[in-house]
PDB file of C-alpha atoms in Angstrom:
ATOM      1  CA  UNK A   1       0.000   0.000   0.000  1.00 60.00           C
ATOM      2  CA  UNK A   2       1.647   2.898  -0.827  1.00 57.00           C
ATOM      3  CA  UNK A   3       1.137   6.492   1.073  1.00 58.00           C
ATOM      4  CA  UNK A   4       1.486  10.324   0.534  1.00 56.00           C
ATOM      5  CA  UNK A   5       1.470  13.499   2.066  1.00 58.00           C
ATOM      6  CA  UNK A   6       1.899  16.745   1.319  1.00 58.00           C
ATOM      7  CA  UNK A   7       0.476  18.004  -1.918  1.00 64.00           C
ATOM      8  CA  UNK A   8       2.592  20.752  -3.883  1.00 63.00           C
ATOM      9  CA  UNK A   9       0.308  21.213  -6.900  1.00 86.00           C
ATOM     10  CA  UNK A  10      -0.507  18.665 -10.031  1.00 93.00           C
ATOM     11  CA  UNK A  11       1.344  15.585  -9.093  1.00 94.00           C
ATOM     12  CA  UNK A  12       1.376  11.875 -11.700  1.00 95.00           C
ATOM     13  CA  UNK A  13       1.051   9.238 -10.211  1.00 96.00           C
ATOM     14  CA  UNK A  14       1.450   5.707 -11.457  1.00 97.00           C
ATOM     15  CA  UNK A  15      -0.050   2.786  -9.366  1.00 97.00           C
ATOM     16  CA  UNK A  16       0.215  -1.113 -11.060  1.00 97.00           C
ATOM     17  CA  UNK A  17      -2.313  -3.715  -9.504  1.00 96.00           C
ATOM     18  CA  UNK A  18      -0.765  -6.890 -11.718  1.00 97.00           C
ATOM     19  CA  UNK A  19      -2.496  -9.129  -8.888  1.00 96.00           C
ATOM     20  CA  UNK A  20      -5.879  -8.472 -11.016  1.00 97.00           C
ATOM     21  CA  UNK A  21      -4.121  -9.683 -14.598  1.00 97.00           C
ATOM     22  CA  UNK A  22      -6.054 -12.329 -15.528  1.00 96.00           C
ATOM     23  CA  UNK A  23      -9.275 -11.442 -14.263  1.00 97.00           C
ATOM     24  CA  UNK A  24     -12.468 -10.777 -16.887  1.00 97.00           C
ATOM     25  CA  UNK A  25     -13.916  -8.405 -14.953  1.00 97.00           C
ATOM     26  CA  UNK A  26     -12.062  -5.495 -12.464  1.00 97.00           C
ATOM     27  CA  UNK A  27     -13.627  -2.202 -10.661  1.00 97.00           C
ATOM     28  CA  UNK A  28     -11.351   0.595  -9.606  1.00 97.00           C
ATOM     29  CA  UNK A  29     -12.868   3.151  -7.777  1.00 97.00           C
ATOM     30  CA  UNK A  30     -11.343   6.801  -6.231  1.00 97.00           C
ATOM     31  CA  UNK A  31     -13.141   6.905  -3.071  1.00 97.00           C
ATOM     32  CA  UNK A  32     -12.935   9.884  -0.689  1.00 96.00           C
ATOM     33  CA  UNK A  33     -13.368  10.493   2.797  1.00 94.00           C
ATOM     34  CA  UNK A  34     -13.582  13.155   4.895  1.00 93.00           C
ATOM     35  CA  UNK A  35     -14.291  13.442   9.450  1.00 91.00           C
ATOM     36  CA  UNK A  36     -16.423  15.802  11.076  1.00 88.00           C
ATOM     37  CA  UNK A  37     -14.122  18.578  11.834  1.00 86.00           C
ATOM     38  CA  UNK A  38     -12.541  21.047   8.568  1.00 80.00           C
ATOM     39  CA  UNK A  39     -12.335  21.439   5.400  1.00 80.00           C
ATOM     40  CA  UNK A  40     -10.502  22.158   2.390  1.00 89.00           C
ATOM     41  CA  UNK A  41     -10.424  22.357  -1.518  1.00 89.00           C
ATOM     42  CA  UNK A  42      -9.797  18.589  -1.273  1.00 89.00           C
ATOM     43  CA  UNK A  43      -8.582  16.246  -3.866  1.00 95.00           C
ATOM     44  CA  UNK A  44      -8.744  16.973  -7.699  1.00 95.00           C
ATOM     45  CA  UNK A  45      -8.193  14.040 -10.226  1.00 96.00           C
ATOM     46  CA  UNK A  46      -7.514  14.617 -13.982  1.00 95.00           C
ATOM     47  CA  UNK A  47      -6.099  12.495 -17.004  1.00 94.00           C
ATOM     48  CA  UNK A  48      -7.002   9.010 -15.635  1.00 95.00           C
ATOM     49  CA  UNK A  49      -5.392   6.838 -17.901  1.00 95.00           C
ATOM     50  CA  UNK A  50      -5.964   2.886 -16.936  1.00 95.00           C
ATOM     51  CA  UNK A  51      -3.460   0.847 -19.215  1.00 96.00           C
ATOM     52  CA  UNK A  52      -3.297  -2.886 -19.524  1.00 95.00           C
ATOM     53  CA  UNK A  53      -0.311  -4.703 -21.262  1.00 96.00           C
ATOM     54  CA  UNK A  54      -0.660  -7.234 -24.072  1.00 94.00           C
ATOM     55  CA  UNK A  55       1.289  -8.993 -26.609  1.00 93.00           C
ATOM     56  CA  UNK A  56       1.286  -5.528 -28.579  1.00 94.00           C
ATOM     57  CA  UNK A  57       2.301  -3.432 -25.448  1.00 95.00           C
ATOM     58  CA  UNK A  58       0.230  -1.056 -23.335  1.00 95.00           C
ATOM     59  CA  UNK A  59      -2.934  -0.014 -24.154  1.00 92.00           C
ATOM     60  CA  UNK A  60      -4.838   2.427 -23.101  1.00 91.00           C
ATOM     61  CA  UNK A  61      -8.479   1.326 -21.835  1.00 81.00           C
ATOM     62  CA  UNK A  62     -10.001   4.847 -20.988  1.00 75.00           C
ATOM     63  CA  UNK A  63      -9.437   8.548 -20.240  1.00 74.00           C
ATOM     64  CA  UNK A  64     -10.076  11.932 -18.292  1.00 78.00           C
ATOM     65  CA  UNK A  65     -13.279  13.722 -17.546  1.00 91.00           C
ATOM     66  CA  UNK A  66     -13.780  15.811 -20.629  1.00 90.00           C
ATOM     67  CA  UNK A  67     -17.523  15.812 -22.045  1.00 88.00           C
ATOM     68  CA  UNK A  68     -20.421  14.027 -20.454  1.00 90.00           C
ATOM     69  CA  UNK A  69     -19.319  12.768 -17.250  1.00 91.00           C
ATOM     70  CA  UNK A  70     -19.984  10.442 -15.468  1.00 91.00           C
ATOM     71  CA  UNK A  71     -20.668   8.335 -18.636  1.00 89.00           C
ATOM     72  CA  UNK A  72     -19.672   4.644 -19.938  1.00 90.00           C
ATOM     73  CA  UNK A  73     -18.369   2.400 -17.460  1.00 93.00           C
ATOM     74  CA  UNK A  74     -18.130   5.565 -15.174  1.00 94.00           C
ATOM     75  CA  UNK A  75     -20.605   5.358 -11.920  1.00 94.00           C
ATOM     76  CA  UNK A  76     -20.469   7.968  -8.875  1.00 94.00           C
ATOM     77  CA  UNK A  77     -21.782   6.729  -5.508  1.00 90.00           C
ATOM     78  CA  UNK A  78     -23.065   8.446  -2.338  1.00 86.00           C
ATOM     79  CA  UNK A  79     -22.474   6.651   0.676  1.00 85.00           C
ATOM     80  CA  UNK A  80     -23.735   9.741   2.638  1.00 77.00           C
ATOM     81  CA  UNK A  81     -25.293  13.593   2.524  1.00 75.00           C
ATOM     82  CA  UNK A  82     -26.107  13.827  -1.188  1.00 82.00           C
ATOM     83  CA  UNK A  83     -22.999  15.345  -2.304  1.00 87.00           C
ATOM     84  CA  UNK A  84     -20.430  13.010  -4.659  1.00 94.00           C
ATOM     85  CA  UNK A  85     -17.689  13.387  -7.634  1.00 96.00           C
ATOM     86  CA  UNK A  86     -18.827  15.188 -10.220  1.00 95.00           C
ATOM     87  CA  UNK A  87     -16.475  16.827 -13.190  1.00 96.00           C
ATOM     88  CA  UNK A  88     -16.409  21.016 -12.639  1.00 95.00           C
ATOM     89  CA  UNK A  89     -13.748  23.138 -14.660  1.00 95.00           C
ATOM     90  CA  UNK A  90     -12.536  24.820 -11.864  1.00 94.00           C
ATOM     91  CA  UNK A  91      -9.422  23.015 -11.214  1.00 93.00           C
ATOM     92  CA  UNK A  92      -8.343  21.189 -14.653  1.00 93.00           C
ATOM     93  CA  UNK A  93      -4.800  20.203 -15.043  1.00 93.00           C
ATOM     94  CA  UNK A  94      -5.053  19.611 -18.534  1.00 91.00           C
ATOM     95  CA  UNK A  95      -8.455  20.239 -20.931  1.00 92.00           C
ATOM     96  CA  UNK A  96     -11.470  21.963 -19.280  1.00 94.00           C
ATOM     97  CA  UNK A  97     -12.590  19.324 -16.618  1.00 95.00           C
ATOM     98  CA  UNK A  98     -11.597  17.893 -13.779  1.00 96.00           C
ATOM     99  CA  UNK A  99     -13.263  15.491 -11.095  1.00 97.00           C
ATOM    100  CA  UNK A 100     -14.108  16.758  -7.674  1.00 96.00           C
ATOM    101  CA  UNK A 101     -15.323  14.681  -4.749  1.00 96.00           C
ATOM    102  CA  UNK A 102     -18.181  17.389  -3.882  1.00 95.00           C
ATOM    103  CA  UNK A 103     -19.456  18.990  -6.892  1.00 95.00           C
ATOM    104  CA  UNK A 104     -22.327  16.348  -7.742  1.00 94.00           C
ATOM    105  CA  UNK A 105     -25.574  15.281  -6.255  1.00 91.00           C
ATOM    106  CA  UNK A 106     -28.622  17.708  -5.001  1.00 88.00           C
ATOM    107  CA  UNK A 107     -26.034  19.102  -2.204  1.00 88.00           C
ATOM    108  CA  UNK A 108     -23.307  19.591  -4.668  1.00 92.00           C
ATOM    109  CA  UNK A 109     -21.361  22.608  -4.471  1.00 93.00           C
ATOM    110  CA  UNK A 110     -20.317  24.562  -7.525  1.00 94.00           C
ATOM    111  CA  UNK A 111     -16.984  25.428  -6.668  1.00 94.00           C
ATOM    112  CA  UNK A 112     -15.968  29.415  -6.997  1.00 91.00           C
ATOM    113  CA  UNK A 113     -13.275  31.102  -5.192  1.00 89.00           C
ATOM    114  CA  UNK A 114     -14.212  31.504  -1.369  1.00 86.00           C
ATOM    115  CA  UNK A 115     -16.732  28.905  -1.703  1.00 88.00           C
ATOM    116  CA  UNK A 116     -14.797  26.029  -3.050  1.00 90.00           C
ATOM    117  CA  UNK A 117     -13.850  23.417   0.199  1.00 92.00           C
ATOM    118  CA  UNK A 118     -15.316  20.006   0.310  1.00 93.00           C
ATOM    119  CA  UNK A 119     -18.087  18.904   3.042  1.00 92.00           C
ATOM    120  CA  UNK A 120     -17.361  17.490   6.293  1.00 91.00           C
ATOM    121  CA  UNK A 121     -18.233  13.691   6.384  1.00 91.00           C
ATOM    122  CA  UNK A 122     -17.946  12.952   3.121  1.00 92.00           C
ATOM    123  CA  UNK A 123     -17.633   8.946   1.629  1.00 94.00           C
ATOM    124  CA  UNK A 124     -18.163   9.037  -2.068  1.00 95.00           C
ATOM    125  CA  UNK A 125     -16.318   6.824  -5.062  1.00 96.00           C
ATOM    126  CA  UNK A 126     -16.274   7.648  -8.417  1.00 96.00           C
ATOM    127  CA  UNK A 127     -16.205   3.938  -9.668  1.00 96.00           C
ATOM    128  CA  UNK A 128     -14.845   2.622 -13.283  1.00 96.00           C
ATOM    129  CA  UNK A 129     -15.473  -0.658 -14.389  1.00 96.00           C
ATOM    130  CA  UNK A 130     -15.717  -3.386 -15.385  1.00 96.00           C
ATOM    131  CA  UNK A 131     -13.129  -3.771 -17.253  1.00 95.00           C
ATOM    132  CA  UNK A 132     -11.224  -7.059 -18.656  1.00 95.00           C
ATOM    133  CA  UNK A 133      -7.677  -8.259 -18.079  1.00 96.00           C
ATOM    134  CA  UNK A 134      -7.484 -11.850 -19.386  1.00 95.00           C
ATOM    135  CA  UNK A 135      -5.309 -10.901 -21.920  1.00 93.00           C
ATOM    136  CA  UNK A 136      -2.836  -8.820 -20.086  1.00 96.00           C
ATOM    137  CA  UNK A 137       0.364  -9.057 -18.966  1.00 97.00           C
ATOM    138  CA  UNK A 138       0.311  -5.990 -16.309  1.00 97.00           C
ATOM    139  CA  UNK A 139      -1.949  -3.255 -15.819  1.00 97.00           C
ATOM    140  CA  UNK A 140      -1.623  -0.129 -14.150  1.00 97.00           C
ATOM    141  CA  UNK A 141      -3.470   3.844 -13.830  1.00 97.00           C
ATOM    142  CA  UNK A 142      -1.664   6.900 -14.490  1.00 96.00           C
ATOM    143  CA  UNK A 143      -3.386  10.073 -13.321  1.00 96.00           C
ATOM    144  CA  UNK A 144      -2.973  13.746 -11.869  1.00 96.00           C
ATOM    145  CA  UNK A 145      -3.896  14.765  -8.431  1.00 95.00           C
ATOM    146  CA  UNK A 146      -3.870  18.218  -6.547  1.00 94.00           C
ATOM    147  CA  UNK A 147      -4.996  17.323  -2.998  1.00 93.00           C
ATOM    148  CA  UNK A 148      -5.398  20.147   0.042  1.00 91.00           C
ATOM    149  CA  UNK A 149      -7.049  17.864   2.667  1.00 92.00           C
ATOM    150  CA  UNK A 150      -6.698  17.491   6.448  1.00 90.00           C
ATOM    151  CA  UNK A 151      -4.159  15.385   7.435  1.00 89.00           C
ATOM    152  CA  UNK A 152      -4.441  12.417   8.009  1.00 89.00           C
ATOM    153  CA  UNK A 153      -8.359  12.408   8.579  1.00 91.00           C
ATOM    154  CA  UNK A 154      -9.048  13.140   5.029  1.00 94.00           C
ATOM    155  CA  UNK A 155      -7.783  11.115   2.318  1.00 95.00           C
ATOM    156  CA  UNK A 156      -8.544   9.439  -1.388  1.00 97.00           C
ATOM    157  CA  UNK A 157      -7.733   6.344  -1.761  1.00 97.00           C
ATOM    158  CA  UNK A 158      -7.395   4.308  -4.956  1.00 98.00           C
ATOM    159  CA  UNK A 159      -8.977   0.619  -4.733  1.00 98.00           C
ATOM    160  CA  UNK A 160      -9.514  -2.215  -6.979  1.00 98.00           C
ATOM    161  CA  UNK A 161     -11.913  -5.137  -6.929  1.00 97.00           C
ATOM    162  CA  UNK A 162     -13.087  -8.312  -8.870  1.00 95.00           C
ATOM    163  CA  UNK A 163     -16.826  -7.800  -7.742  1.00 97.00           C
ATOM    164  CA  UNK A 164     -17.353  -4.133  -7.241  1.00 96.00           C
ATOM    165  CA  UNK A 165     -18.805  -5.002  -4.205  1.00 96.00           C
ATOM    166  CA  UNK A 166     -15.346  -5.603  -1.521  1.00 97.00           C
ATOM    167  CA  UNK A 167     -12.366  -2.957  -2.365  1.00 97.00           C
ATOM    168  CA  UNK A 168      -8.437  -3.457  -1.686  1.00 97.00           C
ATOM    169  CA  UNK A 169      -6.741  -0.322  -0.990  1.00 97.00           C
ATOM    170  CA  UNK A 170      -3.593  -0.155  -3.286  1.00 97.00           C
ATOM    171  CA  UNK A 171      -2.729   3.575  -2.822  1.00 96.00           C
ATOM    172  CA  UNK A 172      -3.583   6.564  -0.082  1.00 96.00           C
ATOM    173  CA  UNK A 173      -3.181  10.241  -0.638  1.00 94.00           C
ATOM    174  CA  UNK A 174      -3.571  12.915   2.608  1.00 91.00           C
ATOM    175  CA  UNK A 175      -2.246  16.841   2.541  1.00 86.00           C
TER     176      UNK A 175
END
């Protein structure tokens, strides 16, 4: 499980799950949390990129947040308060859009400067899947995060399942 802290900015990041090669069908899902207590701009995630590797090399399986969103084999869940990822152009890092952990539901909040921290208690994924790795010889996810959350109450954490029902934690970003 890897960990981080300390946001300065747009960071990559590059997480492999080749436990899951093999599989026919595999969830990842960017959940965040947040306690009771404060608040901050939270964690922005652009340019998702998962990429599985074949007999031809690595091949990209899908991308970012530009356009409809969440579309495909893209699904946002609340777990609590009305108020889950959504795509908002407030914070891109590359393109127009960018997904944010509070900008959805009938609670959302439309980001704007002054007005643009998360909401205490939050549990929300923004879910991808299912996807199929029987033919691969690794697979990984490339993105961009900015994160300003309270450390270490708040976090996102990347997960990855072969029911989209129980998660594993592969990677855990506070700051």
């Amino acid at each position: 499980l890897a960990r981080w802290t300390d946001s300065v900015g747009w960071e990559f990041q590059d997480i492999y799950y080749n436990d899951y090669v093999g599989d026919d069908s595999v969830w990842l899902a960017w959940r965040f949390y947040s306690n009771h207590t404060n608040t901050y701009n939270g964690p922005w995630v652009d340019d998702v990129r998962i990429w599985k590797y074949t007999s031809t090399g690595w091949d990209k399986i899908t991308e970012g947040f530009e356009g409809v969103w969440p579309s495909g084999k893209w699904m946002v869940r609340d777990l609590n308060h009305d108020h889950y990822w959504d795509d908002d152009n407030y914070r891109p890092h590359t393109g127009y859009w960018a997904a944010w952990p509070a900008r959805g539901g009938e609670n959302g909040r439309d980001p704007q400067p002054g007005n643009d921290d998360y909401f205490n208690n939050m549990n929300t994924p923004m879910v991808y899947g299912p996807f199929d790795l029987r033919d691969s010889a690794a697979a990984r996810t490339t993105c961009y995060l900015w994160r300003e959350m309270e450390t270490p109450h708040d976090y996102l954490a990347l997960e990855v399942s072969h029911d989209n029902v129980t998660f594993e934690e592969l990677a855990r970003w506070t700051g």
